[in-house]
């Protein structure tokens, strides 16, 4: 098995627009309600003459992202509130929070809630409708909009989703299928146990990890932003251990936990702590959340490939797979703060992404890309999962992976990774896109899983055990699929190769990052060292 690099991406053209229909994103209403979100339906929204129908996306229903530079101006803020639509205004508390900081020259998007202004009854709040009304006012009053250069860049507050194959999204789970033949097992294309979190028995222990003294230098640090860590897994020491493989950043996590995501006076789901607690969406039924254990699977894959490194995990993903953009920004800001103080980060692995309402992305997604580029400018290699929607539609941030950034400082590589089957064919669920130039194993991978989690159909109750007919036993290991797991395969190989250089003094981090990626392009190696027995 190899990691494949595609040297010549397909040219943009008519054949590039295929896959699931643009309205194909699906999420259970319970998850949308939990996060105060809606799915933008291209065929159900009003349009002005000449306006192009949007693509589907997931967004917070009552929130807009507005550059803080516009919110800092009272005149600009009042203008925005007047032009959001009849009966709608910006939340005064949200504006006040946004004004509690200083802003640079470049836009900094701040989430601000929408609420009724009290002058109209039965207001139907919707961020997409308010954004269209605001954009129309900007066009009609061009030249007379206070802080116009910032107001015109207001955006939806998109939500990202994790890329574990049996999770949220398009109901396409990669059941065994081959080109032209449909499925060979169950009818339809819904995911089932074949690609889900199947418990396995693993006889081997974790790979040997050299001491820092044996290594001859500081450990390579891989940062993941995912569902959090767990206690008591037999492969991992407590994260409080000074030389633990899997670590956390409590002060940084506290910043993420403190994010205020209240909408319309109604709180939505918050990210609490840094642990993946395995909460059940319905304890009476016992169905497991779609992304419980997602982060630990990723950590285990990196451990198998690069045991001499360390993984620092920030919890930005809910157990249902939803990733708030604010949490990602906060985690990256924390990393940048720590790096300015001397902390080193070598690889960032992101196993989630999202769709924009336009093929060109949005200003807010561009802002996240630019923030990631600040890490790249410090020598951090960024690895992105391509997504599991079987579409060529741009999935961000992976869709930015091959973007050339003119001017500015040199940047470390940023790559998008699709998934392969064990026989080297492309996994049926894997997205494809011109920016996704890498493919790695991503189907039926075995890795670490929270040991306290029962099977996906189990429920443990205080008055006894209640299960469905197909209950599974608990296991600290699972077999799971998705581009979420192809990405850490690549990140692990990168970390293993970087570990070979830690004893060398005075290396240029940027050149080292580029050299490692070039070596992988040339050699197509999945494991850093493999010796038959």
Short mmCIF file of C-alpha atoms in Angstrom, two decimals:
data_model
loop_
_atom_site.label_atom_id
_atom_site.label_comp_id
_atom_site.label_asym_id
_atom_site.label_seq_id
_atom_site.Cartn_x
_atom_site.Cartn_y
_atom_site.Cartn_z
CA UNK A 1 0.00 0.00 0.00
CA UNK A 2 1.30 3.43 -0.92
CA UNK A 3 0.47 7.07 -0.53
CA UNK A 4 -0.28 8.43 -3.98
CA UNK A 5 0.49 11.91 -5.25
CA UNK A 6 -1.32 13.20 -8.33
CA UNK A 7 1.23 15.35 -10.22
CA UNK A 8 -1.20 16.73 -12.79
CA UNK A 9 -4.62 17.58 -11.32
CA UNK A 10 -7.60 17.49 -13.71
CA UNK A 11 -8.23 20.70 -15.58
CA UNK A 12 -11.23 22.74 -14.50
CA UNK A 13 -14.06 22.13 -16.94
CA UNK A 14 -17.53 20.78 -17.50
CA UNK A 15 -16.65 17.35 -16.13
CA UNK A 16 -15.52 18.90 -12.86
CA UNK A 17 -19.10 19.57 -11.72
CA UNK A 18 -20.43 16.18 -10.75
CA UNK A 19 -21.22 14.16 -7.68
CA UNK A 20 -24.11 14.56 -5.30
CA UNK A 21 -26.70 17.19 -6.20
CA UNK A 22 -25.87 20.55 -4.68
CA UNK A 23 -28.70 20.24 -2.21
CA UNK A 24 -27.42 16.80 -1.16
CA UNK A 25 -26.17 17.76 2.32
CA UNK A 26 -28.41 16.16 4.92
CA UNK A 27 -28.40 16.46 8.69
CA UNK A 28 -30.92 15.17 11.21
CA UNK A 29 -33.15 17.92 12.54
CA UNK A 30 -32.03 17.08 16.08
CA UNK A 31 -28.44 17.99 15.19
CA UNK A 32 -29.49 21.19 13.42
CA UNK A 33 -31.54 22.19 16.46
CA UNK A 34 -28.69 21.36 18.82
CA UNK A 35 -26.42 23.82 17.02
CA UNK A 36 -28.97 26.44 16.02
CA UNK A 37 -28.29 25.65 12.38
CA UNK A 38 -30.03 25.42 9.02
CA UNK A 39 -29.16 23.91 5.67
CA UNK A 40 -29.31 26.35 2.78
CA UNK A 41 -31.54 24.75 0.13
CA UNK A 42 -30.72 26.19 -3.33
CA UNK A 43 -34.19 25.38 -4.66
CA UNK A 44 -36.14 26.88 -1.76
CA UNK A 45 -34.62 30.36 -1.38
CA UNK A 46 -35.86 33.55 -3.08
CA UNK A 47 -33.75 35.11 -5.82
CA UNK A 48 -33.46 38.55 -7.38
CA UNK A 49 -33.35 38.98 -11.14
CA UNK A 50 -29.98 37.78 -12.44
CA UNK A 51 -28.99 36.28 -9.09
CA UNK A 52 -27.30 32.86 -9.22
CA UNK A 53 -28.85 30.19 -6.98
CA UNK A 54 -26.49 29.36 -4.11
CA UNK A 55 -25.05 25.95 -3.37
CA UNK A 56 -26.11 24.20 -0.18
CA UNK A 57 -24.22 24.86 3.03
CA UNK A 58 -24.71 24.52 6.79
CA UNK A 59 -24.94 27.78 8.72
CA UNK A 60 -26.02 29.17 12.07
CA UNK A 61 -29.56 30.37 11.64
CA UNK A 62 -29.35 33.51 13.77
CA UNK A 63 -25.69 34.57 13.36
CA UNK A 64 -23.70 36.63 10.87
CA UNK A 65 -19.93 36.99 10.68
CA UNK A 66 -19.18 40.70 10.44
CA UNK A 67 -15.70 42.27 10.31
CA UNK A 68 -14.96 43.68 13.75
CA UNK A 69 -13.68 46.87 12.12
CA UNK A 70 -17.26 47.63 11.04
CA UNK A 71 -18.69 46.76 14.46
CA UNK A 72 -16.19 49.06 16.16
CA UNK A 73 -17.92 52.00 14.46
CA UNK A 74 -21.26 53.01 16.00
CA UNK A 75 -22.36 54.62 12.73
CA UNK A 76 -21.54 51.48 10.76
CA UNK A 77 -23.26 49.22 13.29
CA UNK A 78 -26.43 51.28 13.23
CA UNK A 79 -26.43 51.22 9.41
CA UNK A 80 -26.09 47.44 9.37
CA UNK A 81 -28.97 46.99 11.83
CA UNK A 82 -31.20 49.27 9.73
CA UNK A 83 -30.51 47.26 6.60
CA UNK A 84 -30.86 43.66 7.78
CA UNK A 85 -34.53 43.52 6.90
CA UNK A 86 -37.81 44.47 8.48
CA UNK A 87 -37.92 43.69 12.19
CA UNK A 88 -34.30 42.43 12.43
CA UNK A 89 -31.38 43.97 14.29
CA UNK A 90 -27.91 43.01 15.54
CA UNK A 91 -27.80 41.72 19.09
CA UNK A 92 -26.55 44.60 21.30
CA UNK A 93 -24.70 42.16 23.54
CA UNK A 94 -22.96 40.63 20.51
CA UNK A 95 -21.90 44.04 19.27
CA UNK A 96 -20.61 44.92 22.72
CA UNK A 97 -18.50 41.76 22.87
CA UNK A 98 -17.05 42.51 19.45
CA UNK A 99 -16.04 45.98 20.55
CA UNK A 100 -14.03 44.63 23.45
CA UNK A 101 -10.88 44.14 21.38
CA UNK A 102 -8.54 45.98 19.03
CA UNK A 103 -8.51 45.20 15.31
CA UNK A 104 -5.70 45.23 12.74
CA UNK A 105 -6.04 46.65 9.25
CA UNK A 106 -7.15 43.32 7.76
CA UNK A 107 -10.73 42.15 8.42
CA UNK A 108 -11.36 40.03 11.52
CA UNK A 109 -14.76 38.33 11.34
CA UNK A 110 -16.77 38.35 14.55
CA UNK A 111 -19.96 36.32 15.16
CA UNK A 112 -22.93 38.54 16.05
CA UNK A 113 -26.44 37.28 16.71
CA UNK A 114 -29.62 38.53 15.07
CA UNK A 115 -32.74 39.33 17.08
CA UNK A 116 -36.13 41.03 16.61
CA UNK A 117 -36.03 44.80 17.01
CA UNK A 118 -39.39 44.89 18.79
CA UNK A 119 -41.11 47.00 16.15
CA UNK A 120 -42.50 44.05 14.19
CA UNK A 121 -44.27 40.95 15.49
CA UNK A 122 -43.68 37.36 14.37
CA UNK A 123 -40.23 38.01 12.90
CA UNK A 124 -38.80 35.01 11.06
CA UNK A 125 -35.09 35.34 11.74
CA UNK A 126 -32.78 33.83 9.14
CA UNK A 127 -29.14 34.75 8.57
CA UNK A 128 -29.23 33.99 4.84
CA UNK A 129 -32.24 36.25 4.27
CA UNK A 130 -30.66 39.00 6.37
CA UNK A 131 -27.35 38.67 4.49
CA UNK A 132 -29.06 39.01 1.09
CA UNK A 133 -30.98 42.07 2.30
CA UNK A 134 -27.76 43.62 3.60
CA UNK A 135 -25.90 42.94 0.36
CA UNK A 136 -28.75 44.47 -1.65
CA UNK A 137 -28.56 47.62 0.50
CA UNK A 138 -24.79 47.77 -0.01
CA UNK A 139 -25.26 47.68 -3.79
CA UNK A 140 -28.03 50.26 -3.80
CA UNK A 141 -26.15 52.64 -1.49
CA UNK A 142 -22.66 52.02 -2.84
CA UNK A 143 -20.33 54.80 -1.79
CA UNK A 144 -22.49 55.82 1.14
CA UNK A 145 -22.09 52.82 3.41
CA UNK A 146 -20.10 53.55 6.61
CA UNK A 147 -16.93 51.39 6.64
CA UNK A 148 -18.10 49.98 3.33
CA UNK A 149 -14.89 48.05 2.68
CA UNK A 150 -15.69 45.92 5.74
CA UNK A 151 -19.49 45.83 5.75
CA UNK A 152 -19.60 44.36 2.24
CA UNK A 153 -17.58 41.34 3.44
CA UNK A 154 -20.18 40.13 5.94
CA UNK A 155 -20.66 36.35 5.73
CA UNK A 156 -22.71 33.44 6.98
CA UNK A 157 -21.36 31.63 10.04
CA UNK A 158 -20.69 28.23 8.45
CA UNK A 159 -20.42 25.00 10.39
CA UNK A 160 -17.89 22.34 9.44
CA UNK A 161 -18.40 18.56 9.69
CA UNK A 162 -16.05 15.72 10.53
CA UNK A 163 -15.07 13.21 7.87
CA UNK A 164 -15.71 9.84 9.50
CA UNK A 165 -17.65 7.94 6.87
CA UNK A 166 -20.67 6.82 8.90
CA UNK A 167 -21.20 10.27 10.31
CA UNK A 168 -23.22 13.32 9.36
CA UNK A 169 -23.66 14.37 5.79
CA UNK A 170 -24.85 12.87 2.58
CA UNK A 171 -26.05 9.38 3.59
CA UNK A 172 -23.42 7.88 1.31
CA UNK A 173 -21.29 5.55 3.34
CA UNK A 174 -19.13 3.57 0.96
CA UNK A 175 -20.97 0.27 1.22
CA UNK A 176 -19.07 -2.13 -1.07
CA UNK A 177 -19.56 -0.73 -4.55
CA UNK A 178 -17.61 -0.86 -7.78
CA UNK A 179 -17.62 1.36 -10.84
CA UNK A 180 -20.76 0.65 -12.87
CA UNK A 181 -22.14 -2.09 -10.65
CA UNK A 182 -23.75 -0.32 -7.71
CA UNK A 183 -23.57 -2.10 -4.39
CA UNK A 184 -22.63 -5.75 -4.06
CA UNK A 185 -24.17 -6.24 -0.63
CA UNK A 186 -27.14 -4.29 0.67
CA UNK A 187 -29.26 -2.30 -1.74
CA UNK A 188 -28.97 1.48 -1.73
CA UNK A 189 -26.00 3.58 -0.70
CA UNK A 190 -26.56 4.05 3.01
CA UNK A 191 -23.66 3.33 5.29
CA UNK A 192 -23.69 0.17 7.37
CA UNK A 193 -21.35 -1.76 9.60
CA UNK A 194 -18.99 -2.60 6.73
CA UNK A 195 -17.47 0.86 6.88
CA UNK A 196 -18.52 1.90 10.38
CA UNK A 197 -16.92 1.56 13.80
CA UNK A 198 -16.64 -2.20 14.05
CA UNK A 199 -15.07 -3.46 17.31
CA UNK A 200 -11.91 -5.53 16.75
CA UNK A 201 -9.51 -7.53 18.87
CA UNK A 202 -5.94 -6.30 18.49
CA UNK A 203 -3.25 -8.65 19.75
CA UNK A 204 -0.27 -6.31 19.38
CA UNK A 205 0.68 -3.49 21.72
CA UNK A 206 1.66 0.05 20.77
CA UNK A 207 4.86 0.44 18.72
CA UNK A 208 8.04 1.13 20.70
CA UNK A 209 8.65 4.79 21.43
CA UNK A 210 12.22 5.98 21.80
CA UNK A 211 13.18 8.21 24.69
CA UNK A 212 14.10 11.83 24.04
CA UNK A 213 17.71 10.89 24.78
CA UNK A 214 17.64 8.13 22.16
CA UNK A 215 15.93 10.46 19.72
CA UNK A 216 18.62 13.10 20.10
CA UNK A 217 16.32 16.12 19.93
CA UNK A 218 12.86 17.50 20.70
CA UNK A 219 9.86 15.46 19.65
CA UNK A 220 7.95 16.40 16.50
CA UNK A 221 4.56 17.89 17.41
CA UNK A 222 1.44 17.04 15.40
CA UNK A 223 -1.61 19.14 16.30
CA UNK A 224 -5.07 17.72 15.69
CA UNK A 225 -8.35 19.56 16.20
CA UNK A 226 -11.02 16.99 16.85
CA UNK A 227 -13.34 15.35 19.42
CA UNK A 228 -10.87 15.31 22.32
CA UNK A 229 -8.89 12.77 24.35
CA UNK A 230 -10.03 9.93 26.63
CA UNK A 231 -8.87 8.43 29.89
CA UNK A 232 -7.67 4.91 30.48
CA UNK A 233 -6.76 3.72 26.99
CA UNK A 234 -4.08 1.01 27.29
CA UNK A 235 -1.94 2.59 24.56
CA UNK A 236 -1.64 6.07 26.02
CA UNK A 237 -0.16 7.49 29.21
CA UNK A 238 -2.16 10.15 31.09
CA UNK A 239 -1.85 13.47 29.26
CA UNK A 240 -0.37 14.96 32.44
CA UNK A 241 2.77 12.82 31.94
CA UNK A 242 5.66 15.11 30.86
CA UNK A 243 6.48 12.84 27.91
CA UNK A 244 2.99 11.59 27.00
CA UNK A 245 2.32 10.87 23.34
CA UNK A 246 -1.21 12.31 23.48
CA UNK A 247 -1.37 15.72 25.16
CA UNK A 248 -3.75 18.62 25.72
CA UNK A 249 -3.57 22.37 26.38
CA UNK A 250 -5.99 23.16 29.24
CA UNK A 251 -5.58 26.97 29.07
CA UNK A 252 -6.18 26.93 25.33
CA UNK A 253 -9.14 24.62 25.71
CA UNK A 254 -10.61 26.97 28.31
CA UNK A 255 -10.68 29.73 25.68
CA UNK A 256 -12.65 27.44 23.34
CA UNK A 257 -15.03 26.45 26.13
CA UNK A 258 -15.70 30.12 26.94
CA UNK A 259 -16.97 30.89 23.43
CA UNK A 260 -20.46 32.36 23.63
CA UNK A 261 -22.62 30.73 20.96
CA UNK A 262 -26.03 31.76 22.29
CA UNK A 263 -28.56 32.52 19.57
CA UNK A 264 -31.73 34.49 20.06
CA UNK A 265 -31.54 34.01 23.82
CA UNK A 266 -31.44 30.23 23.39
CA UNK A 267 -28.13 28.49 24.12
CA UNK A 268 -26.76 26.01 21.62
CA UNK A 269 -24.34 23.13 22.17
CA UNK A 270 -21.03 24.11 23.76
CA UNK A 271 -17.67 22.37 23.65
CA UNK A 272 -16.95 21.38 27.24
CA UNK A 273 -13.45 20.44 28.38
CA UNK A 274 -10.94 18.48 26.35
CA UNK A 275 -12.31 14.94 26.78
CA UNK A 276 -14.40 12.87 24.39
CA UNK A 277 -16.98 11.68 26.89
CA UNK A 278 -18.98 9.51 24.52
CA UNK A 279 -22.33 11.14 25.27
CA UNK A 280 -25.36 9.41 23.78
CA UNK A 281 -27.83 11.51 21.78
CA UNK A 282 -30.64 9.41 23.24
CA UNK A 283 -29.65 7.32 26.29
CA UNK A 284 -32.81 5.21 26.11
CA UNK A 285 -32.01 4.01 22.60
CA UNK A 286 -28.27 4.09 23.06
CA UNK A 287 -27.35 5.01 19.50
CA UNK A 288 -23.81 6.32 19.58
CA UNK A 289 -23.05 9.81 18.36
CA UNK A 290 -21.67 9.70 14.82
CA UNK A 291 -18.16 10.94 15.72
CA UNK A 292 -17.56 9.59 19.21
CA UNK A 293 -13.99 8.29 19.24
CA UNK A 294 -13.07 10.16 16.05
CA UNK A 295 -10.15 12.01 17.63
CA UNK A 296 -8.70 8.95 19.36
CA UNK A 297 -8.80 6.95 16.10
CA UNK A 298 -6.71 9.71 14.53
CA UNK A 299 -4.24 9.79 17.42
CA UNK A 300 -3.82 6.01 17.24
CA UNK A 301 -3.08 6.07 13.52
CA UNK A 302 -0.37 8.68 14.02
CA UNK A 303 1.01 6.62 16.93
CA UNK A 304 1.32 3.56 14.69
CA UNK A 305 3.33 5.49 12.12
CA UNK A 306 5.24 8.04 14.21
CA UNK A 307 5.48 6.81 17.83
CA UNK A 308 8.48 9.09 18.49
CA UNK A 309 6.34 12.18 17.93
CA UNK A 310 3.62 13.66 20.12
CA UNK A 311 0.03 14.64 19.37
CA UNK A 312 -1.50 17.78 20.84
CA UNK A 313 -5.28 17.70 20.54
CA UNK A 314 -7.70 20.61 20.81
CA UNK A 315 -11.35 19.70 21.16
CA UNK A 316 -13.21 21.64 18.47
CA UNK A 317 -15.56 18.89 17.23
CA UNK A 318 -18.76 17.84 18.95
CA UNK A 319 -19.47 14.12 19.23
CA UNK A 320 -22.10 14.55 16.51
CA UNK A 321 -19.40 15.71 14.07
CA UNK A 322 -20.22 19.43 14.02
CA UNK A 323 -17.27 21.84 14.17
CA UNK A 324 -18.00 25.53 14.91
CA UNK A 325 -15.78 27.85 12.90
CA UNK A 326 -15.25 30.02 16.00
CA UNK A 327 -13.66 27.09 17.82
CA UNK A 328 -11.20 26.48 14.97
CA UNK A 329 -10.23 30.16 14.91
CA UNK A 330 -9.74 30.15 18.68
CA UNK A 331 -7.54 27.03 18.54
CA UNK A 332 -5.35 28.46 15.77
CA UNK A 333 -5.06 31.77 17.61
CA UNK A 334 -3.90 29.85 20.67
CA UNK A 335 -1.31 27.96 18.62
CA UNK A 336 0.03 31.17 17.12
CA UNK A 337 0.25 32.71 20.59
CA UNK A 338 2.20 29.71 21.89
CA UNK A 339 4.52 29.62 18.87
CA UNK A 340 5.40 33.28 19.38
CA UNK A 341 6.54 32.24 22.88
CA UNK A 342 8.78 29.48 21.57
CA UNK A 343 6.46 26.45 21.36
CA UNK A 344 7.08 24.41 18.22
CA UNK A 345 4.42 22.87 15.97
CA UNK A 346 5.46 20.82 12.96
CA UNK A 347 2.25 19.38 11.46
CA UNK A 348 -1.43 20.38 11.67
CA UNK A 349 -3.94 17.65 10.75
CA UNK A 350 -7.55 18.75 10.11
CA UNK A 351 -10.07 15.94 9.62
CA UNK A 352 -13.12 18.08 8.90
CA UNK A 353 -14.35 20.61 6.38
CA UNK A 354 -17.37 22.30 4.91
CA UNK A 355 -19.12 23.55 1.81
CA UNK A 356 -19.64 27.19 0.86
CA UNK A 357 -22.66 28.59 -0.92
CA UNK A 358 -20.43 29.59 -3.85
CA UNK A 359 -17.78 27.57 -5.71
CA UNK A 360 -15.30 30.35 -4.98
CA UNK A 361 -15.74 29.96 -1.23
CA UNK A 362 -16.55 32.91 1.00
CA UNK A 363 -14.63 35.73 2.63
CA UNK A 364 -14.95 33.99 5.99
CA UNK A 365 -13.46 30.75 4.66
CA UNK A 366 -10.73 32.76 3.00
CA UNK A 367 -10.03 34.33 6.39
CA UNK A 368 -9.58 30.89 7.94
CA UNK A 369 -7.24 29.95 5.11
CA UNK A 370 -5.20 33.09 5.75
CA UNK A 371 -5.00 32.29 9.46
CA UNK A 372 -3.76 28.77 8.67
CA UNK A 373 -1.19 30.40 6.41
CA UNK A 374 0.21 32.19 9.45
CA UNK A 375 1.06 28.73 10.82
CA UNK A 376 2.50 27.69 7.45
CA UNK A 377 4.69 30.79 7.46
CA UNK A 378 6.25 29.37 10.65
CA UNK A 379 7.07 26.06 8.98
CA UNK A 380 3.91 24.08 9.89
CA UNK A 381 2.82 21.50 7.29
CA UNK A 382 -0.99 21.40 7.03
CA UNK A 383 -2.85 18.19 6.10
CA UNK A 384 -6.59 18.34 5.26
CA UNK A 385 -9.19 15.59 4.81
CA UNK A 386 -10.90 15.74 1.41
CA UNK A 387 -14.39 14.86 2.73
CA UNK A 388 -16.73 11.90 2.24
CA UNK A 389 -19.48 13.14 -0.06
CA UNK A 390 -18.39 11.46 -3.31
CA UNK A 391 -18.37 14.81 -5.05
CA UNK A 392 -15.95 17.13 -6.79
CA UNK A 393 -17.55 20.13 -5.12
CA UNK A 394 -14.94 22.19 -3.18
CA UNK A 395 -14.72 21.08 0.44
CA UNK A 396 -12.88 23.62 2.59
CA UNK A 397 -10.15 23.77 3.82
CA UNK A 398 -9.02 20.90 1.56
CA UNK A 399 -10.12 22.90 -1.48
CA UNK A 400 -7.55 25.56 -0.54
CA UNK A 401 -4.71 23.03 -0.36
CA UNK A 402 -3.27 23.75 -3.79
CA UNK A 403 -3.95 27.50 -3.74
CA UNK A 404 -0.96 29.64 -4.68
CA UNK A 405 -0.51 32.63 -2.35
CA UNK A 406 1.31 35.40 -4.24
CA UNK A 407 3.62 37.71 -2.33
CA UNK A 408 4.15 37.52 1.38
CA UNK A 409 6.44 35.11 3.24
CA UNK A 410 7.25 31.59 1.98
CA UNK A 411 4.77 28.96 3.19
CA UNK A 412 5.16 25.32 4.23
CA UNK A 413 3.15 22.81 2.13
CA UNK A 414 -0.59 22.39 2.58
CA UNK A 415 -2.11 19.22 1.15
CA UNK A 416 -5.56 17.67 0.67
CA UNK A 417 -5.93 13.91 1.14
CA UNK A 418 -8.52 11.55 -0.32
CA UNK A 419 -9.07 7.93 0.72
CA UNK A 420 -8.07 4.61 -0.87
CA UNK A 421 -9.30 1.06 -0.34
CA UNK A 422 -6.94 -1.78 0.66
CA UNK A 423 -6.57 -2.72 -3.03
CA UNK A 424 -5.43 0.80 -3.97
CA UNK A 425 -8.71 1.76 -5.65
CA UNK A 426 -10.32 5.08 -4.70
CA UNK A 427 -12.74 4.66 -1.81
CA UNK A 428 -16.33 5.07 -3.00
CA UNK A 429 -17.02 7.80 -0.43
CA UNK A 430 -13.93 9.94 -1.07
CA UNK A 431 -14.31 13.43 -2.52
CA UNK A 432 -12.22 14.40 -5.52
CA UNK A 433 -11.12 17.89 -6.47
CA UNK A 434 -8.31 19.54 -8.37
CA UNK A 435 -6.84 20.68 -5.04
CA UNK A 436 -6.84 17.14 -3.59
CA UNK A 437 -3.53 15.81 -4.90
CA UNK A 438 -2.92 13.01 -2.37
CA UNK A 439 -4.60 9.67 -1.64
CA UNK A 440 -3.84 7.43 1.33
CA UNK A 441 -5.41 4.35 2.95
CA UNK A 442 -8.75 5.40 4.41
CA UNK A 443 -10.97 2.29 4.36
CA UNK A 444 -11.33 -0.20 7.23
CA UNK A 445 -8.37 1.09 9.22
CA UNK A 446 -7.80 -0.31 12.72
CA UNK A 447 -6.93 2.14 15.47
CA UNK A 448 -7.53 3.17 19.06
CA UNK A 449 -11.05 3.85 20.38
CA UNK A 450 -12.47 4.91 23.76
CA UNK A 451 -12.50 1.69 25.81
CA UNK A 452 -15.66 2.58 27.74
CA UNK A 453 -17.87 2.91 24.65
CA UNK A 454 -20.22 0.04 23.91
CA UNK A 455 -21.41 -0.87 20.44
CA UNK A 456 -23.36 1.61 18.37
CA UNK A 457 -26.67 0.00 19.41
CA UNK A 458 -26.01 -0.38 23.14
CA UNK A 459 -27.35 1.51 26.14
CA UNK A 460 -26.33 1.03 29.76
CA UNK A 461 -29.10 2.03 32.18
CA UNK A 462 -29.12 2.24 35.96
CA UNK A 463 -31.83 -0.42 36.13
CA UNK A 464 -30.21 -2.86 33.74
CA UNK A 465 -28.78 -3.19 30.27
CA UNK A 466 -31.02 -2.43 27.33
CA UNK A 467 -29.72 -3.35 23.85
CA UNK A 468 -30.87 -3.91 20.32
CA UNK A 469 -30.55 -7.32 18.68
CA UNK A 470 -27.18 -6.54 17.12
CA UNK A 471 -25.33 -5.33 20.19
CA UNK A 472 -21.53 -5.18 20.03
CA UNK A 473 -19.08 -5.66 22.84
CA UNK A 474 -16.88 -2.84 24.05
CA UNK A 475 -13.32 -2.73 22.72
CA UNK A 476 -10.43 -0.23 22.92
CA UNK A 477 -9.94 -0.66 19.17
CA UNK A 478 -12.17 -0.16 16.15
CA UNK A 479 -12.12 -0.48 12.40
CA UNK A 480 -13.42 2.70 10.75
CA UNK A 481 -13.28 4.46 7.39
CA UNK A 482 -13.16 7.99 6.03
CA UNK A 483 -10.88 10.64 4.63
CA UNK A 484 -10.65 11.66 8.30
CA UNK A 485 -8.31 8.71 8.70
CA UNK A 486 -6.48 9.02 5.40
CA UNK A 487 -5.30 12.49 6.47
CA UNK A 488 -3.57 11.33 9.71
CA UNK A 489 -1.92 8.50 7.76
CA UNK A 490 -0.16 11.17 5.71
CA UNK A 491 0.44 13.34 8.79
CA UNK A 492 1.97 10.34 10.58
CA UNK A 493 4.37 9.59 7.74
CA UNK A 494 5.39 13.25 7.64
CA UNK A 495 6.00 13.23 11.41
CA UNK A 496 8.07 10.04 11.18
CA UNK A 497 10.27 11.53 8.49
CA UNK A 498 10.66 14.80 10.37
CA UNK A 499 11.70 12.79 13.45
CA UNK A 500 14.80 11.68 11.56
CA UNK A 501 16.04 15.28 11.52
CA UNK A 502 15.52 16.34 15.16
CA UNK A 503 19.18 15.75 16.07
CA UNK A 504 20.35 18.11 13.33
CA UNK A 505 21.14 21.61 14.58
CA UNK A 506 20.35 24.78 12.64
CA UNK A 507 17.98 23.28 10.08
CA UNK A 508 15.71 25.74 8.28
CA UNK A 509 12.17 24.67 9.20
CA UNK A 510 10.67 25.84 5.92
CA UNK A 511 13.21 24.02 3.79
CA UNK A 512 12.90 20.89 5.94
CA UNK A 513 9.11 20.90 5.45
CA UNK A 514 9.41 21.22 1.70
CA UNK A 515 12.11 18.56 1.47
CA UNK A 516 10.01 16.02 3.36
CA UNK A 517 7.00 16.51 1.09
CA UNK A 518 9.19 16.27 -2.01
CA UNK A 519 10.68 13.01 -0.72
CA UNK A 520 7.20 11.56 -0.20
CA UNK A 521 6.17 12.56 -3.73
CA UNK A 522 9.20 10.73 -5.08
CA UNK A 523 9.09 7.58 -2.95
CA UNK A 524 5.36 6.84 -2.40
CA UNK A 525 6.05 5.20 0.96
CA UNK A 526 3.36 4.69 3.58
CA UNK A 527 5.43 3.39 6.47
CA UNK A 528 8.75 4.98 7.44
CA UNK A 529 10.33 1.59 8.10
CA UNK A 530 9.01 -1.89 7.32
CA UNK A 531 11.08 -5.01 7.97
CA UNK A 532 9.61 -8.44 7.10
CA UNK A 533 9.93 -11.20 9.72
#
